[in-house]
Structure formats: C-alpha cells, structure tokens
Coordinates of C-alpha atoms and ligand atoms in Angstrom, one line a residue:
M27 CA 101.4 132.6 47.4
N28 CA 104.0 130.0 48.3
Y29 CA 102.0 126.8 48.7
D30 CA 105.0 124.9 49.9
T31 CA 104.8 126.8 53.2
Y32 CA 101.7 124.7 54.1
F33 CA 103.7 121.5 53.7
A34 CA 106.8 122.8 55.4
D35 CA 104.6 124.0 58.3
A36 CA 102.9 120.6 58.5
L37 CA 106.3 118.9 58.6
A38 CA 107.6 121.3 61.3
R39 CA 104.7 120.4 63.5
L40 CA 105.5 116.7 63.1
R41 CA 109.2 117.4 64.0
D42 CA 108.1 119.5 67.0
E43 CA 106.0 116.6 68.2
R44 CA 108.9 114.2 67.6
R45 CA 106.8 112.3 65.1
Y46 CA 108.7 112.9 61.9
R47 CA 109.5 109.6 60.3
V48 CA 112.7 108.6 58.6
F49 CA 112.9 105.4 56.5
A50 CA 116.1 103.3 56.2
D51 CA 117.1 102.7 52.6
L52 CA 117.4 98.9 52.6
E53 CA 118.0 96.1 50.1
R54 CA 116.9 92.7 51.2
L55 CA 119.1 89.8 50.2
A56 CA 116.9 86.9 49.0
G57 CA 118.3 83.7 50.3
R58 CA 120.0 85.4 53.2
F59 CA 117.1 86.9 55.0
P60 CA 117.1 88.5 57.6
H61 CA 120.4 89.9 56.2
A62 CA 120.0 93.1 54.1
I63 CA 122.1 95.9 52.9
W64 CA 121.5 99.3 54.4
H65 CA 122.4 102.1 52.0
S66 CA 123.6 104.4 54.7
P67 CA 124.9 107.9 54.2
Q68 CA 128.4 106.5 54.5
G69 CA 127.8 103.7 52.0
P70 CA 126.4 100.2 51.9
R71 CA 126.5 98.2 55.2
D72 CA 125.3 94.7 56.1
V73 CA 122.4 94.8 58.6
I74 CA 120.0 92.4 60.3
V75 CA 116.3 93.1 59.9
W76 CA 114.4 92.6 63.1
C77 CA 111.0 94.2 62.2
S78 CA 109.8 92.7 59.0
N79 CA 106.2 91.6 58.7
D80 CA 107.4 89.0 56.1
Y81 CA 107.0 87.0 59.3
L82 CA 107.8 83.6 57.9
G83 CA 110.4 84.7 55.3
M84 CA 108.1 83.5 52.5
G85 CA 109.2 86.5 50.4
Q86 CA 112.4 84.6 49.7
H87 CA 111.0 81.1 49.4
P88 CA 112.1 79.4 46.2
K89 CA 108.5 78.2 45.4
V90 CA 107.2 81.8 45.8
I91 CA 110.0 83.5 43.8
G92 CA 109.7 80.7 41.2
A93 CA 106.0 81.2 40.7
M94 CA 106.4 84.9 40.3
V95 CA 109.2 84.7 37.8
E96 CA 107.5 81.9 35.8
T97 CA 104.2 83.8 35.6
A98 CA 105.9 87.1 34.7
T99 CA 107.8 85.4 32.0
R100 CA 104.7 83.7 30.6
M101 CA 102.1 86.5 31.2
G102 CA 104.0 89.7 31.6
T103 CA 104.0 92.1 34.5
G104 CA 100.8 94.2 35.0
A105 CA 97.2 93.1 35.1
G106 CA 96.2 95.5 32.3
G107 CA 93.2 97.1 33.9
T108 CA 90.6 97.0 36.6
R109 CA 88.8 93.7 37.2
N110 CA 85.8 95.1 35.2
I111 CA 87.9 96.0 32.2
A112 CA 90.7 93.6 31.7
G113 CA 92.2 92.7 35.0
T114 CA 90.7 89.3 35.8
N115 CA 93.5 86.9 35.0
H116 CA 93.6 83.2 35.6
P117 CA 96.2 83.4 38.5
L118 CA 93.9 85.8 40.3
V119 CA 90.9 83.4 39.9
D120 CA 93.1 80.6 41.1
L121 CA 94.3 82.7 44.1
E122 CA 90.7 83.4 45.1
R123 CA 89.9 79.7 45.0
E124 CA 92.9 79.0 47.2
L125 CA 91.8 81.6 49.7
A126 CA 88.2 80.4 49.9
D127 CA 89.6 76.9 50.5
L128 CA 92.1 78.2 53.2
H129 CA 89.2 79.7 55.2
R130 CA 86.7 77.0 54.3
K131 CA 84.3 79.6 52.8
E132 CA 82.2 79.6 49.7
A133 CA 84.2 82.4 48.0
A134 CA 87.0 84.9 48.4
L135 CA 87.6 88.3 46.8
V136 CA 91.1 89.9 46.3
F137 CA 91.9 93.6 46.7
T138 CA 95.1 95.5 46.1
S139 CA 96.0 95.6 49.7
G140 CA 94.8 94.5 53.2
Y141 CA 94.2 98.2 53.9
V142 CA 91.9 98.5 50.9
S143 CA 90.0 95.3 51.7
N144 CA 89.1 96.6 55.1
E145 CA 88.3 100.2 54.0
T146 CA 86.1 99.2 51.1
G147 CA 85.0 95.8 52.5
I148 CA 83.7 97.1 55.8
S149 CA 82.1 100.2 54.4
T150 CA 80.3 98.3 51.5
I151 CA 79.1 95.4 53.6
A152 CA 77.7 97.8 56.3
K153 CA 76.1 100.1 53.7
L154 CA 74.3 97.2 52.0
M155 CA 72.5 96.4 55.2
S156 CA 70.0 99.0 55.8
N157 CA 70.3 100.8 59.2
C158 CA 73.3 98.7 60.2
L159 CA 74.9 99.2 63.6
I160 CA 78.6 98.6 63.7
L161 CA 80.3 97.4 66.9
S162 CA 84.0 98.0 66.7
D163 CA 86.9 97.0 69.0
A164 CA 88.6 100.1 70.5
L165 CA 92.0 99.0 69.2
N166 CA 91.1 98.2 65.6
H167 CA 93.5 99.2 62.9
N168 CA 93.2 102.4 61.0
S169 CA 92.0 100.7 57.8
M170 CA 89.0 99.3 59.8
I171 CA 88.3 102.7 61.4
E172 CA 88.3 104.1 57.9
G173 CA 85.9 101.4 56.7
V174 CA 83.6 102.1 59.6
R175 CA 83.7 105.9 58.9
Q176 CA 83.1 105.5 55.2
S177 CA 80.1 103.4 55.8
K178 CA 78.4 106.4 57.5
C179 CA 76.6 103.9 59.7
E180 CA 76.0 104.4 63.4
K181 CA 78.9 102.9 65.4
R182 CA 79.5 101.8 69.0
I183 CA 83.1 101.2 70.1
F184 CA 83.6 98.4 72.7
R185 CA 86.5 98.4 75.1
H186 CA 89.4 96.3 73.7
N187 CA 88.5 92.6 74.0
D188 CA 86.0 93.4 76.7
M189 CA 83.1 90.9 76.2
A190 CA 80.9 92.4 79.0
H191 CA 81.0 95.8 77.3
L192 CA 80.3 94.3 73.9
E193 CA 77.4 92.4 75.3
E194 CA 76.1 95.6 77.0
L195 CA 76.1 97.4 73.7
L196 CA 74.5 94.5 71.8
R197 CA 71.8 94.2 74.4
S198 CA 70.9 97.8 74.3
A199 CA 70.5 97.8 70.4
D200 CA 67.3 97.1 68.6
P201 CA 67.1 93.3 68.3
D202 CA 65.8 93.6 64.7
R203 CA 68.5 95.9 63.5
P204 CA 71.3 94.5 61.4
K205 CA 74.6 94.5 63.5
L206 CA 78.2 94.0 62.4
I207 CA 80.9 93.3 64.9
V208 CA 84.4 94.2 63.6
F209 CA 87.6 93.1 65.3
E210 CA 91.1 91.8 64.8
T211 CA 92.0 88.3 65.8
L212 CA 95.7 89.3 66.7
Y213 CA 96.5 92.9 67.6
S214 CA 99.9 93.6 66.0
M215 CA 101.3 96.2 68.4
D216 CA 100.7 94.4 71.7
G217 CA 100.5 90.9 70.2
D218 CA 97.4 90.0 72.2
V219 CA 94.6 87.9 70.6
A220 CA 90.8 88.2 70.5
P221 CA 88.5 85.7 72.4
I222 CA 87.0 84.7 69.0
N223 CA 84.6 82.0 70.3
R224 CA 83.2 84.4 72.9
I225 CA 82.7 87.1 70.3
C226 CA 80.9 84.5 68.1
D227 CA 78.8 83.4 71.1
L228 CA 77.6 87.0 71.6
A229 CA 77.0 87.5 67.8
E230 CA 74.8 84.3 67.8
R231 CA 72.9 85.4 70.9
Y232 CA 72.2 88.9 69.5
R233 CA 72.0 87.9 65.9
A234 CA 74.9 90.0 64.7
M235 CA 77.3 89.4 61.8
T236 CA 81.1 89.1 62.5
Y237 CA 84.0 90.5 60.5
A238 CA 87.5 89.4 61.6
D239 CA 90.8 90.9 60.5
E240 CA 93.3 88.1 60.4
V241 CA 96.1 90.1 58.9
H242 CA 98.7 89.3 61.6
A243 CA 97.6 85.7 61.9
V244 CA 97.0 84.1 58.5
G245 CA 99.7 81.7 57.5
M246 CA 101.1 81.6 61.1
Y247 CA 98.4 80.1 63.2
G248 CA 96.2 77.0 62.7
P249 CA 97.2 73.6 61.2
R250 CA 96.9 74.9 57.6
G251 CA 97.7 78.6 58.3
G252 CA 94.0 79.6 58.5
G253 CA 94.8 82.1 61.2
Q254 CA 93.7 82.5 64.8
A255 CA 90.1 81.6 63.8
E256 CA 91.4 78.2 62.7
H257 CA 93.6 78.0 65.7
Q258 CA 90.8 78.7 68.1
G259 CA 88.4 76.4 66.2
A260 CA 86.1 79.2 65.1
T261 CA 86.5 79.5 61.3
A262 CA 83.0 78.3 60.5
R263 CA 81.5 80.8 63.0
I264 CA 82.9 84.0 61.5
D265 CA 80.9 85.5 58.6
V266 CA 83.7 87.5 57.0
I267 CA 87.5 86.8 57.4
E268 CA 89.8 89.4 56.1
G269 CA 93.5 89.0 55.4
T270 CA 96.6 90.1 53.7
L271 CA 99.0 88.5 51.2
A272 CA 101.7 90.9 52.3
K273 CA 102.8 89.6 55.6
A274 CA 103.1 85.8 56.3
F275 CA 102.5 85.1 52.5
G276 CA 105.4 87.4 51.6
C277 CA 103.7 89.2 48.7
L278 CA 101.1 92.0 48.3
G279 CA 97.3 92.3 48.3
G280 CA 94.3 91.8 50.6
Y281 CA 91.2 89.8 50.6
I282 CA 87.9 88.8 52.2
A283 CA 86.6 85.3 52.4
A284 CA 82.9 84.8 53.1
S285 CA 79.7 83.5 51.5
A286 CA 79.3 83.6 47.7
A287 CA 76.5 86.1 47.9
L288 CA 78.5 88.5 50.2
C289 CA 81.6 88.4 48.0
D290 CA 79.5 88.9 44.8
A291 CA 77.8 91.9 46.4
V292 CA 81.1 93.5 47.4
R293 CA 82.5 92.8 44.0
S294 CA 79.6 94.6 42.5
Y295 CA 79.4 97.6 44.8
A296 CA 82.7 98.3 46.4
P297 CA 84.5 101.4 44.9
G298 CA 87.8 100.2 46.2
F299 CA 87.4 97.1 44.2
I300 CA 85.8 98.3 41.0
F301 CA 87.8 101.5 40.3
T302 CA 91.4 100.3 40.6
T303 CA 93.8 98.1 38.6
A304 CA 93.9 94.4 39.7
L305 CA 96.9 92.8 41.3
P306 CA 99.5 91.7 38.7
P307 CA 99.3 88.0 37.7
P308 CA 102.9 87.2 38.9
I309 CA 102.0 88.5 42.4
C310 CA 98.8 86.5 42.4
A311 CA 100.7 83.3 41.4
A312 CA 103.4 83.9 44.0
A313 CA 100.8 84.5 46.8
A314 CA 99.0 81.3 45.8
A315 CA 102.2 79.3 45.9
A316 CA 102.9 80.7 49.5
I317 CA 99.4 79.8 50.7
R318 CA 99.6 76.3 49.1
H319 CA 102.9 75.7 50.7
L320 CA 101.9 76.8 54.2
K321 CA 98.7 74.7 54.1
T322 CA 100.8 71.6 54.2
S323 CA 104.1 72.7 55.7
S324 CA 104.1 73.4 59.5
F325 CA 107.9 73.8 59.7
E326 CA 107.8 77.6 59.2
R327 CA 105.0 78.0 61.8
E328 CA 106.7 75.9 64.5
R329 CA 110.1 77.4 64.0
H330 CA 108.6 80.9 64.0
Q331 CA 106.9 80.3 67.4
E332 CA 110.1 78.7 68.8
R333 CA 112.3 81.7 67.7
A334 CA 109.8 84.2 69.1
A335 CA 109.7 82.4 72.4
R336 CA 113.5 82.4 72.5
V337 CA 113.8 86.0 71.7
K338 CA 111.4 86.8 74.6
A339 CA 113.2 84.6 77.0
V340 CA 116.6 86.1 76.2
L341 CA 115.4 89.7 76.4
H342 CA 113.5 89.0 79.5
A343 CA 116.5 87.4 81.1
A344 CA 118.5 90.5 80.2
G345 CA 116.1 92.6 82.2
L346 CA 114.7 94.4 79.2
P347 CA 111.1 95.6 79.4
V348 CA 109.5 93.1 77.1
M349 CA 105.7 93.6 77.0
P350 CA 104.1 90.2 77.7
N351 CA 101.9 88.4 75.2
D352 CA 101.4 84.8 73.8
T353 CA 102.1 85.4 70.2
H354 CA 105.0 86.0 67.8
I355 CA 105.2 89.8 68.4
V356 CA 107.9 91.0 70.8
P357 CA 107.3 94.6 71.9
V358 CA 109.9 96.2 74.0
F359 CA 108.6 99.3 75.9
V360 CA 110.4 102.7 75.7
G361 CA 107.6 105.2 76.4
D362 CA 109.1 108.2 74.7
P363 CA 109.3 109.1 71.0
E364 CA 112.6 110.7 71.1
K365 CA 114.3 107.9 73.1
C366 CA 112.6 105.3 70.9
K367 CA 114.1 107.0 67.8
Q368 CA 117.5 107.4 69.5
A369 CA 117.6 103.7 70.4
T370 CA 116.8 102.5 66.9
D371 CA 119.3 105.0 65.4
L372 CA 122.0 103.6 67.7
L373 CA 121.0 100.0 67.0
L374 CA 121.3 100.6 63.2
A375 CA 124.4 102.8 63.2
E376 CA 126.5 101.0 65.7
H377 CA 125.2 97.4 65.8
G378 CA 123.9 96.9 62.3
I379 CA 120.4 96.0 63.7
Y380 CA 117.4 97.5 61.9
I381 CA 114.3 98.0 64.0
Q382 CA 111.8 100.8 63.1
P383 CA 110.7 102.9 66.2
I384 CA 107.0 102.6 66.8
N385 CA 105.6 106.0 67.7
Y386 CA 102.3 107.8 67.8
P387 CA 99.9 107.5 66.0
T388 CA 100.6 103.9 65.5
V389 CA 100.6 103.5 69.3
P390 CA 99.3 105.9 72.0
K391 CA 101.7 108.7 73.1
G392 CA 103.7 107.5 76.1
T393 CA 103.7 103.8 74.9
E394 CA 106.3 104.2 72.2
R395 CA 108.2 100.9 71.7
L396 CA 110.5 98.8 69.7
R397 CA 108.5 96.1 67.9
I398 CA 110.6 93.1 67.2
T399 CA 109.4 90.4 64.9
P400 CA 111.6 87.3 64.9
S401 CA 111.4 85.0 61.8
P402 CA 112.2 81.3 61.4
Y403 CA 115.6 82.5 60.0
H404 CA 116.8 84.4 63.0
E405 CA 119.4 82.1 64.5
D406 CA 120.6 81.9 68.1
A407 CA 123.7 84.0 67.4
L408 CA 121.6 86.8 65.9
I409 CA 119.2 86.7 68.9
D410 CA 122.2 86.9 71.3
A411 CA 123.7 89.7 69.3
L412 CA 120.3 91.5 69.5
A413 CA 120.1 91.2 73.3
E414 CA 123.7 92.4 73.5
A415 CA 123.0 95.4 71.4
L416 CA 119.8 96.3 73.2
L417 CA 121.6 96.1 76.6
E418 CA 124.4 98.3 75.3
V419 CA 121.9 100.9 74.0
W420 CA 119.7 100.6 77.2
E421 CA 122.7 101.4 79.4
R422 CA 123.3 104.8 77.8
P423 CA 121.6 107.8 79.1
P424 CA 118.7 108.7 78.8
L425 CA 117.4 105.2 78.1
A426 CA 119.1 103.8 81.2
R427 CA 116.7 105.9 83.4
K428 CA 113.8 104.8 81.1
R429 CA 114.3 101.2 82.0
Q430 CA 113.4 102.0 85.6
S431 CA 110.3 103.9 84.8
A432 CA 109.0 101.5 82.1
N433 CA 108.3 98.9 84.7
S434 CA 106.5 101.2 87.1
R435 CA 104.0 102.6 84.6
P436 CA 100.3 102.1 85.4
A437 CA 98.3 99.5 83.5
G438 CA 95.5 100.4 81.1
I439 CA 96.6 103.5 79.3
C440 CA 93.7 104.5 77.0
R441 CA 93.5 107.4 74.7
S442 CA 90.8 108.1 72.2
N443 CA 91.1 109.6 68.8
D444 CA 88.3 111.6 67.2
S445 CA 86.5 108.4 66.0
G446 CA 86.1 107.1 69.5
H447 CA 88.5 104.3 68.9
T448 CA 91.4 103.9 71.2
L449 CA 94.7 104.4 69.5
R450 CA 96.5 101.2 69.2
G451 CA 98.5 99.5 71.8
G452 CA 99.1 100.8 75.3
L453 CA 98.7 98.1 77.9
Y454 CA 101.9 97.8 79.8
S455 CA 100.5 95.5 82.5
R456 CA 101.6 95.7 86.1
S457 CA 102.3 91.9 85.8
A458 CA 104.9 92.6 83.1
P459 CA 108.3 91.2 83.9
R460 CA 110.2 93.7 86.1
A461 CA 113.6 94.6 85.1
V462 CA 116.1 92.4 86.8
E463 CA 119.6 93.0 87.7
W464 CA 121.8 91.2 85.2
R465 CA 123.3 88.8 87.6
S466 CA 120.3 88.6 89.8
A467 CA 119.5 85.3 91.6
R468 CA 115.8 86.0 90.8
L469 CA 116.3 84.7 87.3
A470 CA 114.7 81.3 86.5
P471 CA 117.3 78.5 86.0
T472 CA 116.8 78.5 82.1
D473 CA 117.0 82.3 82.1
R474 CA 120.2 82.1 84.1
H475 CA 121.7 80.0 81.4
Y476 CA 121.0 82.8 78.9
A477 CA 122.1 85.4 81.3
A478 CA 125.5 83.8 81.8
R479 CA 125.9 83.5 78.1
L480 CA 124.9 87.0 77.4
D481 CA 127.1 88.3 80.1
R482 CA 130.0 86.7 78.4
Y483 CA 129.0 88.2 75.1
R484 CA 128.6 91.5 76.7
R485 CA 132.1 91.6 78.1
C486 CA 133.4 90.4 74.8
A487 CA 131.4 92.9 72.9
R488 CA 132.8 95.7 74.9
L489 CA 136.2 94.7 73.7
H490 CA 135.3 94.0 70.1
W491 CA 132.6 96.6 69.1
P492 CA 135.0 99.4 68.3
A493 CA 136.9 97.1 65.9
V494 CA 133.7 95.8 64.3
R495 CA 132.3 99.2 64.0
G496 CA 135.4 100.3 62.1
R497 CA 135.2 97.5 59.6
K498 CA 132.9 97.4 56.6
L499 CA 130.3 94.7 57.4
W500 CA 129.7 93.8 53.8
R501 CA 129.8 90.1 53.1
S502 CA 130.4 89.0 49.6
N503 CA 129.4 85.4 49.7
P504 CA 126.6 84.6 47.2
P505 CA 123.0 84.1 48.4
V506 CA 122.2 80.5 49.4
W507 CA 118.7 79.1 49.1
P508 CA 117.2 78.0 52.4
Ligands
PLP155 C1 95.4 94.9 61.5 C2 95.8 95.3 60.1 N1 94.9 95.2 59.1 C3 95.2 95.7 57.9 C4 96.4 96.1 57.5 C5 96.7 96.5 56.1 O1 97.3 95.4 55.5 P1 98.2 95.7 54.2 O2 99.6 95.9 54.7 O3 98.1 94.4 53.4 O4 97.6 96.8 53.4 C6 97.4 96.2 58.5 C7 98.8 96.7 58.1 O5 99.7 96.5 58.8 C8 97.1 95.8 59.8 O6 98.0 95.8 60.8

C-alpha cells in the first residue's frame, strides 16, 4: 500500500477547491520593520510586509529584544520541562504577575500559545462546572470552537454580536444551570468589536460567566493596553480575559487572567497546560518587557490608529472595496479564492508588497479578501505605494470586473460549519463605500486630496514600474533602531 496517495489526494482536493496555501519565505529586518527580505525563487528581494499581526512592531523594539537576549545569556534558551517538572522559571512567574496587573485580575496563567489557552482553557473551565451550558458567538475563532467541542458540554450558538438572540438563549435555559458566554472582543477578519457591556449586562441578569478573547485587542486598546474590555470600561465585569503574547506584544504564548481560584483550577486540571513544555524564559522576559512598555507608552497605540485610518482613507478614495469597521484591521474585499491569490501574487512579484490572501476556511467562501494590517511604522510613502499597487492590480482582468460586483453583494452572508458556528467573516454591508471613479466629484474634500496625489503617483508609476521591476530592490544600509 502506498500511504502517500492519501496525502497526495488530500492535497489535490485542496488544489481543486483553490484552497492550497503557499507561504512566502520571508526574513524580517529588525529595526527596519515593515521591510523584509523575500527569498523568492529568483533570489532575495526587499519587500514591505502589510499583513503582520505584530501590530505595533514590538517584535523589533529595543527593550523587547534586549530583554530576550539578556535573559537567554543569563538563563539559557529552553524552559527545561513542563511547569510540573522543571518549567516554572522566574521570568514566567514575573510575566504572570504583569498580566494579572494588566487586566486587574487576581491571577494569570500562561500557555504556549493563544490557541492552546482557548482550547484547553474553555474546555477545562466548562468541564469543571457540572452540567455547564456554553453560549458561543457564531464568529468565534477556531481555537474557541475547539475548546467548546472538547468540553463535551451542551452549546448554543448565538448570531454574531446579536444581543437579542443571546438573551433569547439565556432566557430559555434553566436559571440554576451554570452558563458560560464565550466571545471575542475584536473579530480579526472583519475588524468589528463586541458590545462588551451589553454582554455583561445579560450575563449578570441571567447569572452567566463571561469568557472574552482579547487576542486582537490587547496592547492596542485601552489606556494601558488592557484591550477592548479596558477601552469599553468593562474589565472588572468579565470573568475570564484571554489573550496572546504573539501579536501586539511581539513574542509568543497565550494566557488567561481571572480569579485566583479559577487560574489555580485550570493550572491543576488543563491537559494543554500540564503536559507540555513551558515557554522559554527569554520569551517570557521579552513579553513582560513589551507589556510593561505598553502600559505606560501610548505612542504606539495612537500612531497605530492614525496609520490604520489613513490607509482606509487612501484606499477608499482610490475606490477600492474596503470593508468598513472602526478598528485597525483593513479588509479589502475580493470574493473569489483564485483572484485573491492572483492579486497577492502580483503584489508580491511586481510591487514588492506582501499580503497573504485570506481564503476559506479562515473566512466563508465568497468573502475572500486581502487583510491589511498597518503598523505604526508604515509611513505615508508606503501607504501611497500600497494604494498605487492595489489599483494597478485591480485594473487587470479578472479583478477589474470583481471591483464592480464586490460592491453589489448582499449583506449578511452566513454559512455554518459542522459545529453550528458561522465561519469567520462575511459581512460585506450594503452601506460599505461604493467604488468611485478615480476622478469622481463624489469624493469628500480630504479624499480628493489623496486622490489627486495618488493619481500623480499612478501616472508616474506607469512610467517607472518596468524600470523598478528590473532592478534588484535590495537595500544594503544597516538596520536603524526606531
Ligand atoms: C481570535 C483568536 N484567538 C486566538 C488565536 C490564537 O492565538 P495565537 O496566535 O497566540 O495562538 C488567534 C490567532 O490568530 C485568534 O485570531
């Protein structure tokens, strides 16, 4: 028997469905983020990364790198075991204190990733409450869905951010039954936020516990980076806050912050905590340095929001189908997996712009998109070049046709997977900005300024791209600390 045929067939199925994923071989340049080297088949090329979840560029911050190098030099690299055997090191204990303080909770517990913290955290918490009913938002992340599944508890899925539906489900449940509401505070593919206080109102009224995933909000929202809960003034109302150290904090790992009793119980029962090696001390020290820095420095948060707003304004003015939201995520609708891939391939190969296509199952079929994540380090010239490149790519068939149809799609596309959760994303609202003609008088005055500027770039670029393309875009100047 040739066992490889199973795997070859599975891959062929993915290719048939246009879902086979290809990763770009990148080398980030610390001190020059978002510049990176792409090890392309033709050799190394300088590219600009537009899709990193190192949202604030903390992965290159001198304090963070310094803490990692100093701790590795002093304590070595690995943790040396699971937390139960040899893996509890002082930097990890210090990190947990820092996290508990960030979220104003009694305790925090660190896991090897945000994924693991959701998977093992939700399942353990729910299992420890006899006959628990889980109420889960339809657009929750796969790690939360897995946590719900593994708990083997009864679950009810409420329509995304639909408080009336959540209340209906809570009202119909036995009042004496333990209930756990699980939701994200900021949904990463559409960039919309949860009405946290309204969820907490319902939780209080129906005596339910709350578990909030703050993975795409910690570090970036709230005066100390405590996330959307802090931003919306709801930190004290949420029972369990879950987060990651891998996005705005620029490192690796996940955590929950909650009461001392809850964290101690998860520490004592969760297989995903007990049976795996702890995070290495240098990573813990680096993450703690990032959290500490962002508790007192608002510069990164303010600049991040300002950059995201500018990217949205420029792309909107250019008539590109930006999916509207109030956060730092900039989704640009494509609606077809192959075209999405084609667009990102062209951006990388011809414009030196790296954006990973977002296809099913990350988002529902038919809502494929480019997901752009501006950082504090994406300067005006890079934003203009991005708009320029997108326009150029959008004008080529078959994307040129897509630009029309993207704006006429119906609102509220919902598809369910086998768990009853809706696959992520999918709301391209009717109120989304309509594609406008490049020189249209319908542009707002501020947008017209961008439009004129981009139009100039566009004409220039037409003349210059062939020359730029022919050149090797490698820059040899040494990294400069921000
Ligand atoms: C909402 C959400 N929760 C959890 C995770 C997993 O976090 P991590 O990347 O730290 O494993 C992700 C990953 O992107 C996510 O989007």
